[in-house]
XYZ file of C-alpha atoms in Angstrom:
467
model
C 92.039 126.919 79.885
C 89.772 126.361 82.846
C 90.681 125.709 86.491
C 89.000 123.944 89.217
C 89.056 124.019 92.991
C 91.128 121.316 94.937
C 88.005 120.857 97.123
C 85.564 120.422 94.178
C 82.829 122.560 95.456
C 82.677 125.235 92.974
C 82.281 125.455 89.178
C 85.311 125.597 86.775
C 86.418 128.981 86.270
C 88.636 130.840 83.525
C 91.965 132.498 84.143
C 90.529 135.935 84.527
C 87.889 134.674 87.095
C 90.607 132.835 88.997
C 92.591 135.986 89.217
C 90.015 137.950 90.897
C 88.865 135.285 93.157
C 92.277 134.207 94.551
C 90.823 131.628 97.012
C 87.965 129.506 95.598
C 84.571 130.061 97.413
C 84.775 126.654 98.897
C 87.979 127.287 100.606
C 90.025 125.397 98.147
C 92.829 126.489 95.698
C 92.722 126.507 91.913
C 94.326 124.399 89.518
C 94.266 123.705 85.773
C 91.587 121.243 84.946
C 94.477 119.812 82.595
C 98.026 120.565 82.970
C 99.371 122.148 79.727
C 102.126 120.078 78.454
C 104.990 120.757 75.995
C 107.915 118.728 74.695
C 111.396 119.106 76.057
C 112.519 121.093 72.954
C 109.712 123.571 73.172
C 110.217 124.093 76.846
C 113.900 124.868 76.087
C 113.139 127.259 73.121
C 110.746 129.306 75.368
C 113.236 129.319 78.235
C 115.845 130.768 75.668
C 113.835 133.639 74.806
C 114.196 137.273 76.422
C 112.861 137.010 79.908
C 109.707 139.074 79.263
C 108.930 137.095 76.023
C 109.183 133.899 77.790
C 106.962 135.221 80.384
C 104.363 136.258 77.919
C 104.506 132.835 76.070
C 104.029 130.961 79.305
C 101.150 133.164 80.569
C 99.602 132.999 77.374
C 99.259 129.044 77.876
C 97.606 129.538 81.268
C 95.459 132.576 80.257
C 93.650 131.187 77.307
C 91.235 133.631 75.719
C 91.361 135.859 78.797
C 94.229 138.111 77.436
C 95.688 138.649 73.931
C 99.289 137.605 73.193
C 100.019 141.255 72.304
C 98.656 142.587 75.636
C 100.505 139.995 77.854
C 103.847 140.949 75.846
C 103.185 144.759 76.549
C 102.468 143.811 80.303
C 105.655 141.642 80.642
C 107.875 144.182 78.767
C 106.687 146.905 81.096
C 107.081 144.720 84.301
C 110.408 143.506 83.797
C 111.847 146.800 82.511
C 111.563 147.871 86.274
C 114.355 145.402 87.154
C 117.880 146.291 87.548
C 120.528 145.036 85.146
C 120.421 143.523 81.855
C 119.434 140.106 82.953
C 116.252 139.763 84.810
C 116.828 136.451 86.605
C 120.718 135.962 86.384
C 122.491 132.727 87.230
C 125.946 132.838 89.099
C 128.114 129.903 89.134
C 129.601 129.169 92.592
C 131.047 125.911 92.052
C 131.408 123.079 89.321
C 127.822 121.988 89.487
C 126.037 124.736 91.689
C 124.515 128.090 90.682
C 122.793 130.762 92.445
C 119.631 132.177 90.648
C 119.446 135.869 91.715
C 115.716 136.704 92.114
C 116.088 140.141 93.929
C 116.655 142.616 91.406
C 112.948 143.875 91.081
C 111.560 147.039 92.683
C 111.218 145.768 96.331
C 114.414 143.414 96.078
C 112.721 140.148 96.570
C 111.473 137.199 94.368
C 107.782 138.169 94.981
C 108.312 141.109 92.346
C 108.499 138.652 89.327
C 104.646 137.866 89.974
C 103.455 141.075 91.493
C 104.574 143.405 88.766
C 102.476 141.397 86.513
C 99.344 141.250 88.642
C 98.900 144.854 88.784
C 98.372 145.249 84.909
C 96.527 141.995 84.804
C 93.928 143.308 87.500
C 93.659 146.727 85.597
C 92.821 144.971 82.459
C 90.148 142.712 83.998
C 88.563 145.408 86.024
C 88.312 147.942 83.367
C 86.403 145.290 81.178
C 83.768 144.870 84.092
C 83.996 148.338 85.528
C 84.667 147.293 88.955
C 86.668 147.953 92.152
C 88.208 145.360 94.240
C 89.935 145.166 97.642
C 93.129 143.190 97.415
C 94.107 141.599 100.791
C 97.207 139.926 101.541
C 99.162 138.538 104.523
C 102.743 138.799 104.508
C 105.722 137.393 106.329
C 107.751 140.179 104.859
C 108.172 140.358 101.284
C 104.857 139.763 99.617
C 103.192 143.082 101.315
C 106.053 145.239 99.745
C 105.729 143.661 96.314
C 102.131 143.930 96.368
C 102.017 147.508 97.495
C 104.667 148.438 94.863
C 102.730 146.851 91.916
C 99.109 148.159 93.169
C 99.916 151.457 94.516
C 97.946 154.435 92.787
C 95.621 152.074 90.758
C 92.174 153.501 90.454
C 90.125 150.424 90.811
C 92.076 148.591 93.387
C 92.595 149.298 97.210
C 95.355 147.086 98.594
C 95.496 145.905 102.360
C 98.370 144.252 103.735
C 98.545 142.458 107.240
C 101.887 141.881 108.524
C 102.835 140.479 111.892
C 103.944 143.273 114.184
C 107.649 143.071 115.045
C 108.105 139.953 113.182
C 109.591 141.428 110.104
C 112.741 143.314 109.624
C 112.783 147.276 109.589
C 113.530 147.277 105.879
C 110.662 145.034 105.073
C 108.401 146.975 107.205
C 109.440 150.381 105.801
C 109.092 149.126 102.144
C 105.360 148.700 103.012
C 104.634 151.444 105.496
C 106.412 154.373 103.649
C 104.206 154.191 100.674
C 101.650 157.226 100.914
C 99.187 156.466 97.961
C 95.641 156.689 99.148
C 94.659 153.078 98.075
C 97.324 151.568 100.407
C 96.443 150.086 103.964
C 98.998 148.666 106.036
C 97.686 146.732 109.358
C 100.232 145.545 111.920
C 98.644 142.483 113.635
C 99.601 141.402 117.054
C 100.472 137.963 115.931
C 102.435 135.472 113.777
C 102.094 135.469 110.049
C 100.243 132.249 110.465
C 97.623 134.462 112.448
C 97.613 136.836 109.694
C 97.074 134.180 107.086
C 94.287 132.710 109.152
C 92.461 136.268 109.319
C 92.846 136.545 105.572
C 91.347 133.097 105.169
C 88.501 133.744 107.520
C 87.571 137.032 105.623
C 87.504 135.265 102.226
C 85.161 132.547 103.791
C 82.865 135.435 105.233
C 80.474 135.783 102.089
C 78.912 138.867 103.432
C 82.219 140.724 104.260
C 83.787 139.529 100.815
C 80.868 140.843 98.765
C 80.766 144.125 100.733
C 84.409 145.044 99.953
C 84.679 143.086 96.780
C 87.580 140.985 98.076
C 90.365 139.598 96.102
C 93.854 138.260 96.951
C 97.374 138.205 95.644
C 99.018 135.740 98.221
C 100.546 132.790 96.506
C 97.235 131.103 96.845
C 96.478 133.088 93.742
C 97.089 131.001 90.670
C 98.332 133.773 88.457
C 101.178 134.307 90.880
C 102.319 130.730 90.602
C 101.896 130.916 86.941
C 104.242 133.883 86.665
C 106.753 132.230 89.019
C 106.964 129.119 86.677
C 108.924 131.373 84.182
C 112.582 131.538 85.847
C 112.478 127.633 86.048
C 112.135 127.643 82.356
C 114.840 130.160 81.743
C 117.332 128.634 84.185
C 116.766 125.172 82.398
C 117.486 126.670 78.970
C 120.461 128.560 80.263
C 121.938 125.329 81.539
C 120.436 123.093 78.899
C 123.909 121.133 78.218
C 124.002 120.175 81.975
C 121.279 117.681 81.983
C 118.286 117.614 84.326
C 118.424 120.434 86.830
C 117.866 120.248 90.372
C 116.285 123.414 92.238
C 116.698 124.083 95.997
C 114.136 126.718 97.259
C 113.878 128.480 100.611
C 110.441 127.682 101.509
C 107.688 128.873 103.791
C 104.150 128.866 102.225
C 105.281 126.328 99.534
C 104.454 128.600 96.651
C 107.668 129.163 95.033
C 108.921 125.459 95.091
C 105.264 124.601 93.911
C 105.898 126.753 90.933
C 108.884 124.676 89.971
C 106.800 121.688 90.345
C 104.265 123.164 87.892
C 106.941 123.825 85.530
C 108.083 120.346 85.783
C 104.801 119.009 85.055
C 104.527 121.356 81.943
C 107.787 119.947 80.550
C 110.831 121.686 82.081
C 113.959 119.715 82.376
C 113.648 119.513 86.232
C 115.146 116.682 88.233
C 114.505 117.116 91.992
C 112.907 120.046 93.895
C 114.557 120.754 97.344
C 112.354 122.131 100.167
C 114.945 124.148 102.339
C 113.204 125.268 105.811
C 114.535 126.847 108.958
C 113.573 125.998 112.368
C 109.936 126.346 111.400
C 110.096 122.775 109.760
C 106.550 121.601 109.113
C 107.211 120.956 105.518
C 110.394 118.957 106.210
C 108.643 116.943 108.888
C 105.680 116.411 106.441
C 107.707 115.240 103.692
C 110.177 113.068 105.809
C 107.818 111.497 108.507
C 104.294 112.570 107.676
C 103.940 114.750 110.518
C 102.024 117.691 109.276
C 101.166 119.247 112.725
C 101.914 122.885 113.227
C 104.121 123.890 115.984
C 104.469 127.404 117.547
C 106.118 129.738 115.120
C 109.763 130.377 116.060
C 111.313 133.667 115.300
C 114.345 133.558 113.200
C 116.759 135.521 111.006
C 114.843 134.399 108.021
C 111.354 135.616 108.971
C 109.737 135.136 105.463
C 109.976 131.351 106.295
C 108.730 131.678 109.810
C 105.409 129.947 108.909
C 103.872 126.665 110.276
C 100.753 126.295 107.872
C 101.920 126.442 104.204
C 98.657 127.166 102.337
C 100.013 125.885 98.874
C 100.809 122.462 100.229
C 97.232 121.537 99.546
C 97.752 121.673 95.837
C 100.544 118.970 96.191
C 98.262 117.034 98.563
C 95.639 117.137 96.035
C 97.797 115.269 93.639
C 99.017 112.897 96.109
C 95.401 112.068 96.765
C 94.863 111.367 92.946
C 92.575 114.355 92.750
C 89.774 113.128 95.031
C 88.516 116.528 95.895
C 85.698 115.468 98.166
C 88.238 113.277 100.145
C 90.561 116.273 100.226
C 87.877 118.724 101.295
C 87.140 116.457 104.218
C 90.966 116.001 105.000
C 91.154 119.796 105.186
C 88.128 120.222 107.406
C 89.814 117.654 109.688
C 93.030 119.545 109.620
C 91.495 122.758 110.773
C 89.407 120.869 113.459
C 92.403 118.808 114.931
C 95.137 121.284 113.950
C 97.307 118.931 112.032
C 97.329 115.605 109.984
C 99.574 112.766 109.195
C 100.310 111.850 105.608
C 100.160 108.448 104.627
C 103.263 106.208 103.454
C 101.608 106.461 99.757
C 101.371 110.091 99.885
C 104.898 110.614 101.082
C 106.103 108.255 98.267
C 104.154 110.157 95.774
C 105.743 113.392 97.018
C 109.179 111.900 96.962
C 109.111 111.530 93.187
C 109.608 115.259 93.067
C 110.618 116.523 96.289
C 113.313 116.385 99.085
C 113.841 118.543 101.920
C 116.183 119.665 104.434
C 115.823 121.758 107.814
C 118.696 123.897 109.278
C 119.211 125.837 112.331
C 120.281 129.496 112.864
C 123.870 128.908 113.608
C 124.404 126.900 110.463
C 122.542 129.775 108.559
C 124.943 132.306 109.823
C 128.054 130.147 109.117
C 126.830 129.722 105.595
C 126.544 133.496 105.115
C 130.036 133.962 106.262
C 131.536 131.128 104.425
C 129.817 132.216 101.216
C 131.340 135.554 101.605
C 134.714 134.176 102.196
C 134.474 132.000 99.102
C 132.890 134.558 96.668
C 133.355 137.877 98.326
C 129.529 138.248 97.753
C 126.777 138.668 100.297
C 123.661 136.567 100.554
C 120.702 136.871 102.695
C 119.529 134.452 105.311
C 116.872 132.851 103.341
C 119.383 132.065 100.385
C 121.759 130.786 103.236
C 119.337 128.377 104.515
C 118.820 127.150 100.833
C 122.611 126.787 100.408
C 123.090 124.677 103.531
C 120.158 122.463 102.315
C 121.657 122.118 98.751
C 125.153 121.203 100.291
C 123.619 118.539 102.537
C 121.091 117.060 99.971
C 124.235 116.554 97.689
C 126.283 115.142 100.432
C 123.278 112.725 101.396
C 122.746 111.706 97.830
C 119.584 113.042 97.526
C 120.544 115.317 94.536
C 123.031 114.597 92.022
C 124.237 116.824 88.994
C 123.661 120.568 88.724
C 121.823 122.484 91.540
C 120.443 125.719 91.325
C 119.836 127.532 94.561
C 117.127 130.232 94.531
C 118.363 133.497 96.227
C 115.002 135.154 97.046
C 116.012 138.503 98.696
C 118.455 141.149 98.639
C 120.929 140.878 101.813
C 120.207 144.449 102.542
C 116.541 143.350 103.439
C 118.176 141.578 106.389
C 121.044 143.759 107.475
C 121.228 142.590 111.148
C 121.818 138.956 110.425
C 124.063 139.476 107.593
C 126.133 141.887 109.758
C 126.212 139.531 112.421
C 127.555 136.800 110.402
C 129.990 138.810 108.334
C 130.718 142.063 110.108
C 129.401 143.685 106.851
C 126.402 145.966 106.595
C 125.031 145.396 103.393
C 123.771 148.754 101.487
C 120.395 149.167 99.897
C 120.237 150.071 96.287
C 120.269 153.666 95.367
C 116.601 153.727 94.703
C 115.895 152.954 98.429
C 118.678 154.914 99.752
C 116.264 157.411 101.771
C 114.205 154.457 103.269
C 114.885 155.406 106.752
C 113.930 159.127 106.115
C 110.431 158.346 104.992
C 107.424 158.677 107.108
C 105.550 155.432 107.974
C 101.912 155.079 107.952
C 100.077 151.870 109.315
C 97.042 150.750 111.587
C 97.584 148.632 114.462
C 95.101 145.691 115.380
C 94.689 142.783 117.685
C 94.968 139.375 116.591
C 91.303 139.238 115.878
C 89.379 138.687 112.508
C 86.203 141.084 113.436
C 88.543 143.833 114.446
C 90.596 143.544 111.096
C 87.462 143.335 109.239
C 86.042 146.441 110.920
C 89.142 148.386 109.900
C 88.947 147.397 106.486
C 85.284 147.891 106.087
C 85.786 151.499 107.379
C 88.699 152.347 105.183
C 88.519 150.914 101.506
C 87.002 152.595 98.737
C 85.431 149.531 97.360
C 82.974 149.337 100.327
C 81.845 152.841 99.725
């Protein structure tokens, strides 16, 4: 299995090379040179396996010769043994044709754990082969950072640097990052938005001198290995609901990675009908899909901060398909996007995307109403990102954009967003026991201005890979 860049400026790469690279050297994102295909029966059979076995089977398809089936099986078994409960990704039925897929039972209480807990041992295996240290850098809107740190802390050949927008994540999200005291962990609080953090990360990758000095690698959802791991719960959900026909999924979306994993699963053969892109007030993806307006606005702070994003990196992967794989044209398009701070999608591109995607954007008030209504109906609490998706799922069904079974992805534990949940319901969600002392732990982070050179200096002076 080989991978190419969406922008076509680098040679094809193997899975382990893509894992270490993260972002392609030409600024593009890696995709399989050919999508692996399986018939519907095979897709259902894999999805019906124990979760760790299903993950190993799917990763083996993407990894090719880079990892043995046995080693992948051991990695997935160890990774998902850290999840609470007997079912790694449980489905809870909330209505006749509506389910919630609970993706928050991992170590850091968010869906990011599904991929991150695998990236740690994947990196270890590859780096041991080549006897190399790397610096993993990630921008986070709240959950990616904690998941990356938990998965990579204490690893001898990896330093992990996480940039978060200062004051724009919840206290629980921040503390899950900043209270880890392993010497290979560095938290940088940037005076800016998530988009600013993400822009800094991309600039650091584009700086060849800096990238080579610290052996830079990445674990944001631009890293193909993360998306490969996230396809698994689409397969297991389709298998669990196999008698229901094609399944619709509604995904709370900021950077377009989680919902793109569903698109990848569908292209591989999963029995998926439509994919719903649910956004909050930061609605660039909804505007792009419905009107073609892909111009970033100022980021608005909301109660669903992991979605407070105006530039969705993974959208480039879908745009590549919508442009029929014309990588040189896409490279020019993305250069123009950077220069003009936006683009307009053509009618043909929107028509292409509408074969698989629908979207809906909601406001803060409706999000809080949904949290309260869900609790009244089920006596269960949901986090605000899940609530955004539940509002979207109901609206998309009412508008006729989705018919039949709908699975809403619940991407975080409500205790990660206690203020919003308490405001909506009057109830303060409790952290699971393993995090009960979170607010007693000492924090450790570095403050930095919204400046790529300042952040580069901090990293260069800190990480072991640059020694």
